[in-house]
mmCIF file of C-alpha atoms in Angstrom:
data_model
loop_
_atom_site.group_PDB
_atom_site.id
_atom_site.type_symbol
_atom_site.label_atom_id
_atom_site.label_comp_id
_atom_site.label_asym_id
_atom_site.label_seq_id
_atom_site.Cartn_x
_atom_site.Cartn_y
_atom_site.Cartn_z
ATOM 1 C CA MET C 1148 -2.621 30.802 -42.144
ATOM 2 C CA THR C 1149 0.220 32.397 -44.302
ATOM 3 C CA LEU C 1150 3.627 32.972 -42.765
ATOM 4 C CA ARG C 1151 2.723 36.540 -43.019
ATOM 5 C CA ALA C 1152 -0.424 36.090 -41.043
ATOM 6 C CA ALA C 1153 1.432 34.157 -38.476
ATOM 7 C CA LYS C 1154 4.185 36.490 -37.890
ATOM 8 C CA LYS C 1155 1.654 39.495 -37.840
ATOM 9 C CA ARG C 1156 -0.483 37.535 -34.984
ATOM 10 C CA LEU C 1157 2.845 36.476 -33.184
ATOM 11 C CA ARG C 1158 3.557 40.655 -33.176
ATOM 12 C CA ASN C 1159 0.121 41.337 -31.770
ATOM 13 C CA ASP C 1160 -0.229 38.624 -29.062
ATOM 14 C CA SER C 1161 3.210 39.975 -27.865
ATOM 15 C CA ALA C 1162 2.387 43.632 -27.870
ATOM 16 C CA SER C 1163 -1.002 42.736 -26.104
ATOM 17 C CA GLY C 1164 0.989 40.334 -23.354
ATOM 18 C CA ILE C 1165 3.028 43.469 -22.720
ATOM 19 C CA LYS C 1166 0.350 45.945 -22.427
ATOM 20 C CA ASP C 1167 -1.434 43.618 -20.169
ATOM 21 C CA LEU C 1168 1.034 43.912 -17.664
ATOM 22 C CA ARG C 1169 -0.129 46.994 -16.720
ATOM 23 C CA ASP C 1170 -3.291 45.539 -15.160
ATOM 24 C CA VAL C 1171 -1.508 42.347 -13.619
ATOM 25 C CA SER C 1172 -1.698 41.679 -10.091
ATOM 26 C CA VAL C 1173 1.566 40.865 -8.172
ATOM 27 C CA LEU C 1174 1.715 39.752 -4.621
ATOM 28 C CA VAL C 1175 5.189 40.324 -3.508
ATOM 29 C CA MET C 1176 6.948 38.122 -0.871
ATOM 30 C CA HIS C 1177 9.911 39.972 0.310
ATOM 31 C CA PRO C 1178 10.928 41.394 3.457
ATOM 32 C CA ASP C 1179 10.798 44.934 4.025
ATOM 33 C CA ASP C 1180 14.251 46.209 3.156
ATOM 34 C CA GLU C 1181 15.910 48.421 0.275
ATOM 35 C CA ASP C 1182 16.164 45.467 -2.048
ATOM 36 C CA GLY C 1183 11.974 44.807 -1.314
ATOM 37 C CA ARG C 1184 11.247 48.439 -1.750
ATOM 38 C CA ASN C 1185 12.982 48.880 -4.923
ATOM 39 C CA LEU C 1186 11.293 45.544 -6.692
ATOM 40 C CA ILE C 1187 7.962 47.332 -5.113
ATOM 41 C CA GLU C 1188 9.000 50.523 -6.998
ATOM 42 C CA GLN C 1189 9.858 48.951 -10.053
ATOM 43 C CA LEU C 1190 6.477 46.615 -10.271
ATOM 44 C CA GLN C 1191 4.702 49.986 -9.693
ATOM 45 C CA ARG C 1192 6.522 51.835 -12.365
ATOM 46 C CA ILE C 1193 5.553 49.126 -14.769
ATOM 47 C CA GLY C 1194 2.208 49.705 -14.120
ATOM 48 C CA CYS C 1195 1.240 46.449 -11.960
ATOM 49 C CA GLN C 1196 -0.955 46.322 -8.936
ATOM 50 C CA VAL C 1197 1.055 45.444 -6.139
ATOM 51 C CA ARG C 1198 0.174 43.995 -2.915
ATOM 52 C CA VAL C 1199 2.686 42.977 -0.357
ATOM 53 C CA GLN C 1200 2.860 39.920 2.289
ATOM 54 C CA TRP C 1201 5.723 39.043 4.428
ATOM 55 C CA PRO C 1202 6.394 37.009 6.113
ATOM 56 C CA ILE C 1203 5.213 33.817 3.904
ATOM 57 C CA PRO C 1204 1.903 32.609 5.137
ATOM 58 C CA GLU C 1205 0.603 29.087 5.347
ATOM 59 C CA ARG C 1206 -2.260 29.567 3.335
ATOM 60 C CA LEU C 1207 -2.633 32.314 0.555
ATOM 61 C CA ALA C 1208 -5.486 34.691 1.572
ATOM 62 C CA ILE C 1209 -4.597 37.380 -1.407
ATOM 63 C CA GLU C 1210 -5.369 36.615 -5.160
ATOM 64 C CA ALA C 1211 -3.180 37.682 -7.595
ATOM 65 C CA ASP C 1212 -1.855 36.912 -11.246
ATOM 66 C CA VAL C 1213 1.734 36.153 -10.279
ATOM 67 C CA ILE C 1214 3.837 35.907 -7.115
ATOM 68 C CA VAL C 1215 7.353 37.777 -6.724
ATOM 69 C CA LEU C 1216 9.190 35.534 -3.900
ATOM 70 C CA ALA C 1217 12.409 36.038 -2.027
ATOM 71 C CA VAL C 1218 14.071 32.742 -2.099
ATOM 72 C CA SER C 1219 16.756 32.480 0.798
ATOM 73 C CA PRO C 1220 17.662 29.820 3.370
ATOM 74 C CA GLU C 1221 15.445 31.841 6.104
ATOM 75 C CA SER C 1222 12.394 31.795 3.683
ATOM 76 C CA LEU C 1223 12.976 28.062 2.769
ATOM 77 C CA SER C 1224 13.205 27.070 6.224
ATOM 78 C CA THR C 1225 9.548 27.930 6.783
ATOM 79 C CA ASN C 1226 6.632 26.035 6.190
ATOM 80 C CA THR C 1227 5.009 26.826 2.916
ATOM 81 C CA PRO C 1228 2.988 24.401 1.180
ATOM 82 C CA CYS C 1229 0.675 27.087 -0.250
ATOM 83 C CA LEU C 1230 3.497 27.933 -2.586
ATOM 84 C CA LEU C 1231 3.467 24.126 -3.950
ATOM 85 C CA HIS C 1232 -0.302 23.748 -4.638
ATOM 86 C CA ALA C 1233 -1.793 23.416 -7.939
ATOM 87 C CA SER C 1234 -3.733 26.458 -7.765
ATOM 88 C CA THR C 1235 -0.904 28.460 -6.711
ATOM 89 C CA PRO C 1236 -0.261 31.816 -9.030
ATOM 90 C CA PRO C 1237 2.919 31.317 -10.998
ATOM 91 C CA ILE C 1238 6.049 32.348 -9.032
ATOM 92 C CA ILE C 1239 9.214 34.400 -9.955
ATOM 93 C CA PRO C 1240 11.745 33.848 -7.315
ATOM 94 C CA VAL C 1241 14.104 36.674 -6.347
ATOM 95 C CA ILE C 1242 17.812 35.137 -5.627
ATOM 96 C CA ALA C 1243 20.853 36.638 -4.179
ATOM 97 C CA TYR C 1244 23.061 33.639 -5.183
ATOM 98 C CA GLU C 1245 22.828 29.990 -6.531
ATOM 99 C CA ASN C 1246 23.516 27.085 -4.906
ATOM 100 C CA PRO C 1247 21.974 23.194 -5.039
ATOM 101 C CA ILE C 1248 19.356 24.395 -2.398
ATOM 102 C CA ILE C 1249 18.363 27.522 -3.999
ATOM 103 C CA VAL C 1250 18.294 25.229 -7.475
ATOM 104 C CA GLU C 1251 16.323 22.522 -6.035
ATOM 105 C CA ALA C 1252 13.895 24.987 -4.556
ATOM 106 C CA LEU C 1253 13.337 26.695 -7.951
ATOM 107 C CA VAL C 1254 12.767 23.513 -9.689
ATOM 108 C CA GLN C 1255 9.954 23.058 -6.943
ATOM 109 C CA LEU C 1256 8.716 26.068 -7.461
ATOM 110 C CA ASN C 1257 8.390 25.180 -11.350
ATOM 111 C CA ALA C 1258 9.993 28.858 -11.909
ATOM 112 C CA CYS C 1259 10.435 29.597 -15.421
ATOM 113 C CA SER C 1260 12.510 32.970 -14.714
ATOM 114 C CA VAL C 1261 14.312 34.395 -11.782
ATOM 115 C CA ILE C 1262 14.917 38.065 -10.676
ATOM 116 C CA PRO C 1263 18.472 38.753 -9.796
ATOM 117 C CA SER C 1264 19.016 40.668 -6.506
ATOM 118 C CA PRO C 1265 19.995 43.277 -5.981
ATOM 119 C CA VAL C 1266 16.845 43.996 -7.953
ATOM 120 C CA LYS C 1267 17.341 46.342 -10.879
ATOM 121 C CA SER C 1268 14.734 47.588 -13.377
ATOM 122 C CA PHE C 1269 16.328 45.461 -16.220
ATOM 123 C CA GLY C 1270 15.107 42.066 -16.585
ATOM 124 C CA LEU C 1271 11.744 42.420 -14.259
ATOM 125 C CA LEU C 1272 9.877 43.009 -17.332
ATOM 126 C CA THR C 1273 11.064 40.225 -19.204
ATOM 127 C CA ALA C 1274 10.894 37.772 -16.161
ATOM 128 C CA LEU C 1275 6.946 38.913 -15.781
ATOM 129 C CA ALA C 1276 6.313 38.601 -19.415
ATOM 130 C CA ILE C 1277 7.899 35.048 -19.653
ATOM 131 C CA THR C 1278 6.202 33.680 -16.994
ATOM 132 C CA LEU C 1279 2.853 35.028 -17.570
ATOM 133 C CA SER C 1280 3.125 33.818 -20.789
ATOM 134 C CA GLN C 1281 4.362 30.347 -19.847
ATOM 135 C CA SER C 1282 1.436 29.977 -17.328
ATOM 136 C CA ARG C 1283 -0.973 31.177 -19.721
ATOM 137 C CA LYS C 1284 0.292 28.279 -22.267
ATOM 138 C CA ALA C 1285 0.174 26.042 -19.467
ATOM 139 C CA ARG C 1286 -3.426 26.623 -18.902
ATOM 140 C CA GLU C 1287 -4.119 26.125 -21.884
ATOM 141 C CA ARG C 1288 -2.293 22.783 -22.591
ATOM 142 C CA GLU C 1289 -4.179 21.683 -19.721
ATOM 143 C CA LYS C 1290 -7.890 22.734 -20.954
ATOM 144 C CA HIS C 1291 -6.950 20.801 -23.944
ATOM 145 C CA VAL C 1292 -5.858 17.695 -22.316
ATOM 146 C CA LYS C 1293 -8.973 17.720 -20.453
ATOM 147 C CA ARG C 1294 -10.745 17.963 -23.532
ATOM 148 C CA LEU C 1295 -9.071 15.143 -24.856
ATOM 149 C CA GLU C 1296 -9.833 13.083 -21.753
ATOM 150 C CA GLY C 1297 -13.142 13.800 -22.196
ATOM 151 C CA ARG C 1298 -13.390 12.876 -25.751
ATOM 152 C CA MET C 1299 -11.704 9.382 -24.660
ATOM 153 C CA ALA C 1300 -14.075 8.976 -22.094
ATOM 154 C CA VAL C 1301 -17.063 9.586 -24.548
ATOM 155 C CA MET C 1302 -15.066 6.823 -27.111
ATOM 156 C CA ARG C 1303 -14.981 4.657 -24.115
ATOM 157 C CA THR C 1304 -18.663 4.540 -23.338
ATOM 158 C CA VAL C 1305 -19.691 4.238 -26.576
ATOM 159 C CA GLN C 1306 -17.651 1.430 -27.437
ATOM 160 C CA GLN C 1307 -19.087 -0.292 -24.302
ATOM 161 C CA ALA C 1308 -22.490 0.289 -25.303
ATOM 162 C CA LYS C 1309 -21.642 -1.345 -28.825
ATOM 163 C CA ILE C 1310 -20.192 -4.452 -27.138
ATOM 164 C CA ILE C 1311 -23.437 -4.719 -25.280
ATOM 165 C CA LEU C 1312 -25.468 -4.365 -28.452
ATOM 166 C CA ILE C 1313 -23.135 -6.840 -30.107
ATOM 167 C CA GLU C 1314 -23.483 -9.557 -26.898
ATOM 168 C CA THR C 1315 -26.984 -9.278 -26.160
ATOM 169 C CA LYS C 1316 -28.492 -8.742 -29.665
ATOM 170 C CA GLY C 1317 -26.058 -10.341 -31.922
ATOM 171 C CA MET C 1318 -25.505 -7.277 -33.953
ATOM 172 C CA SER C 1319 -22.279 -6.320 -36.010
ATOM 173 C CA GLU C 1320 -20.272 -3.485 -34.675
ATOM 174 C CA ILE C 1321 -21.557 -1.513 -37.648
ATOM 175 C CA ASP C 1322 -25.143 -2.123 -36.761
ATOM 176 C CA ALA C 1323 -24.819 -1.768 -33.245
ATOM 177 C CA TYR C 1324 -23.557 2.159 -33.781
ATOM 178 C CA ASN C 1325 -26.274 2.569 -36.658
ATOM 179 C CA ALA C 1326 -28.885 1.533 -33.738
ATOM 180 C CA LEU C 1327 -27.052 4.275 -30.894
ATOM 181 C CA ARG C 1328 -27.301 6.758 -33.752
ATOM 182 C CA ASP C 1329 -31.108 5.995 -34.837
ATOM 183 C CA GLN C 1330 -31.987 5.789 -31.296
ATOM 184 C CA ALA C 1331 -30.094 9.345 -30.673
ATOM 185 C CA MET C 1332 -31.678 10.844 -33.695
ATOM 186 C CA ALA C 1333 -35.043 9.876 -32.752
ATOM 187 C CA LYS C 1334 -34.657 11.180 -29.222
ATOM 188 C CA ARG C 1335 -32.600 14.178 -30.508
ATOM 189 C CA GLU C 1336 -29.744 13.488 -28.046
ATOM 190 C CA PRO C 1337 -26.255 12.927 -28.459
ATOM 191 C CA VAL C 1338 -24.945 9.390 -29.141
ATOM 192 C CA GLU C 1339 -22.557 9.398 -26.193
ATOM 193 C CA LYS C 1340 -25.844 10.102 -23.675
ATOM 194 C CA ILE C 1341 -27.980 7.297 -25.454
ATOM 195 C CA ALA C 1342 -24.750 4.785 -24.875
ATOM 196 C CA GLU C 1343 -24.112 6.043 -21.358
ATOM 197 C CA ALA C 1344 -27.794 5.382 -20.594
ATOM 198 C CA LEU C 1345 -27.332 1.887 -22.145
ATOM 199 C CA VAL C 1346 -24.200 1.153 -20.162
ATOM 200 C CA LYS C 1347 -26.085 2.109 -16.910
ATOM 201 C CA ALA C 1348 -29.155 0.328 -17.731
ATOM 202 C CA HIS C 1349 -26.793 -2.951 -18.553
ATOM 203 C CA GLU C 1350 -25.003 -2.565 -15.361
ATOM 204 C CA LEU C 1351 -28.299 -2.305 -13.205
ATOM 205 C CA PHE C 1352 -29.677 -5.380 -14.708
ATOM 206 C CA GLN C 1353 -26.178 -7.385 -14.240
ATOM 207 C CA ARG C 1354 -26.221 -6.631 -10.252
ATOM 208 C CA ALA C 1355 -29.891 -7.361 -10.315
ATOM 209 C CA CYS C 1356 -29.085 -10.876 -11.642
ATOM 210 C CA SER C 1357 -26.061 -11.576 -9.610
#
């Protein structure tokens, strides 16, 4: 990809991300006060689909793309395990001030942006865009890691199968892999599936003989 093409793709992705904010489902967890009503109004003005829940529940019953949460000593004193669960949507805290307890809470919530209180229109769109972008990138990284882990598991299984052939048939490593590959081609199956079947059969044989 050329530098010009990369820049064009970045501009398109950014524009698409901002446009997508109009369809974002936002769960607002904020007391019913002037600041909370102003927050809801600003989100609706952006075009977000807003739902409200307060006080903070022990279990999330509402699906959302992002949660906007009022973080205060009062809210921190409640039991909120649902906010720390791995499946919880990304959270944007609304904070009125900073202190070590608040900052520690932001770290635990894995927040990548905050909204200062009293809530104003400036900064809200940016906080939404950054949070959703970082959340999407985190999901992509997680998928990538899982794919790598899957490949490593396949490689370990094939290696185990080769070792079995080397030890039981006296084959070289190259011949062992070729034998697995030939069997896979004959049965029209992936090499890893043939390797897995061999490993399982060998384990069953070992248990039967022990």
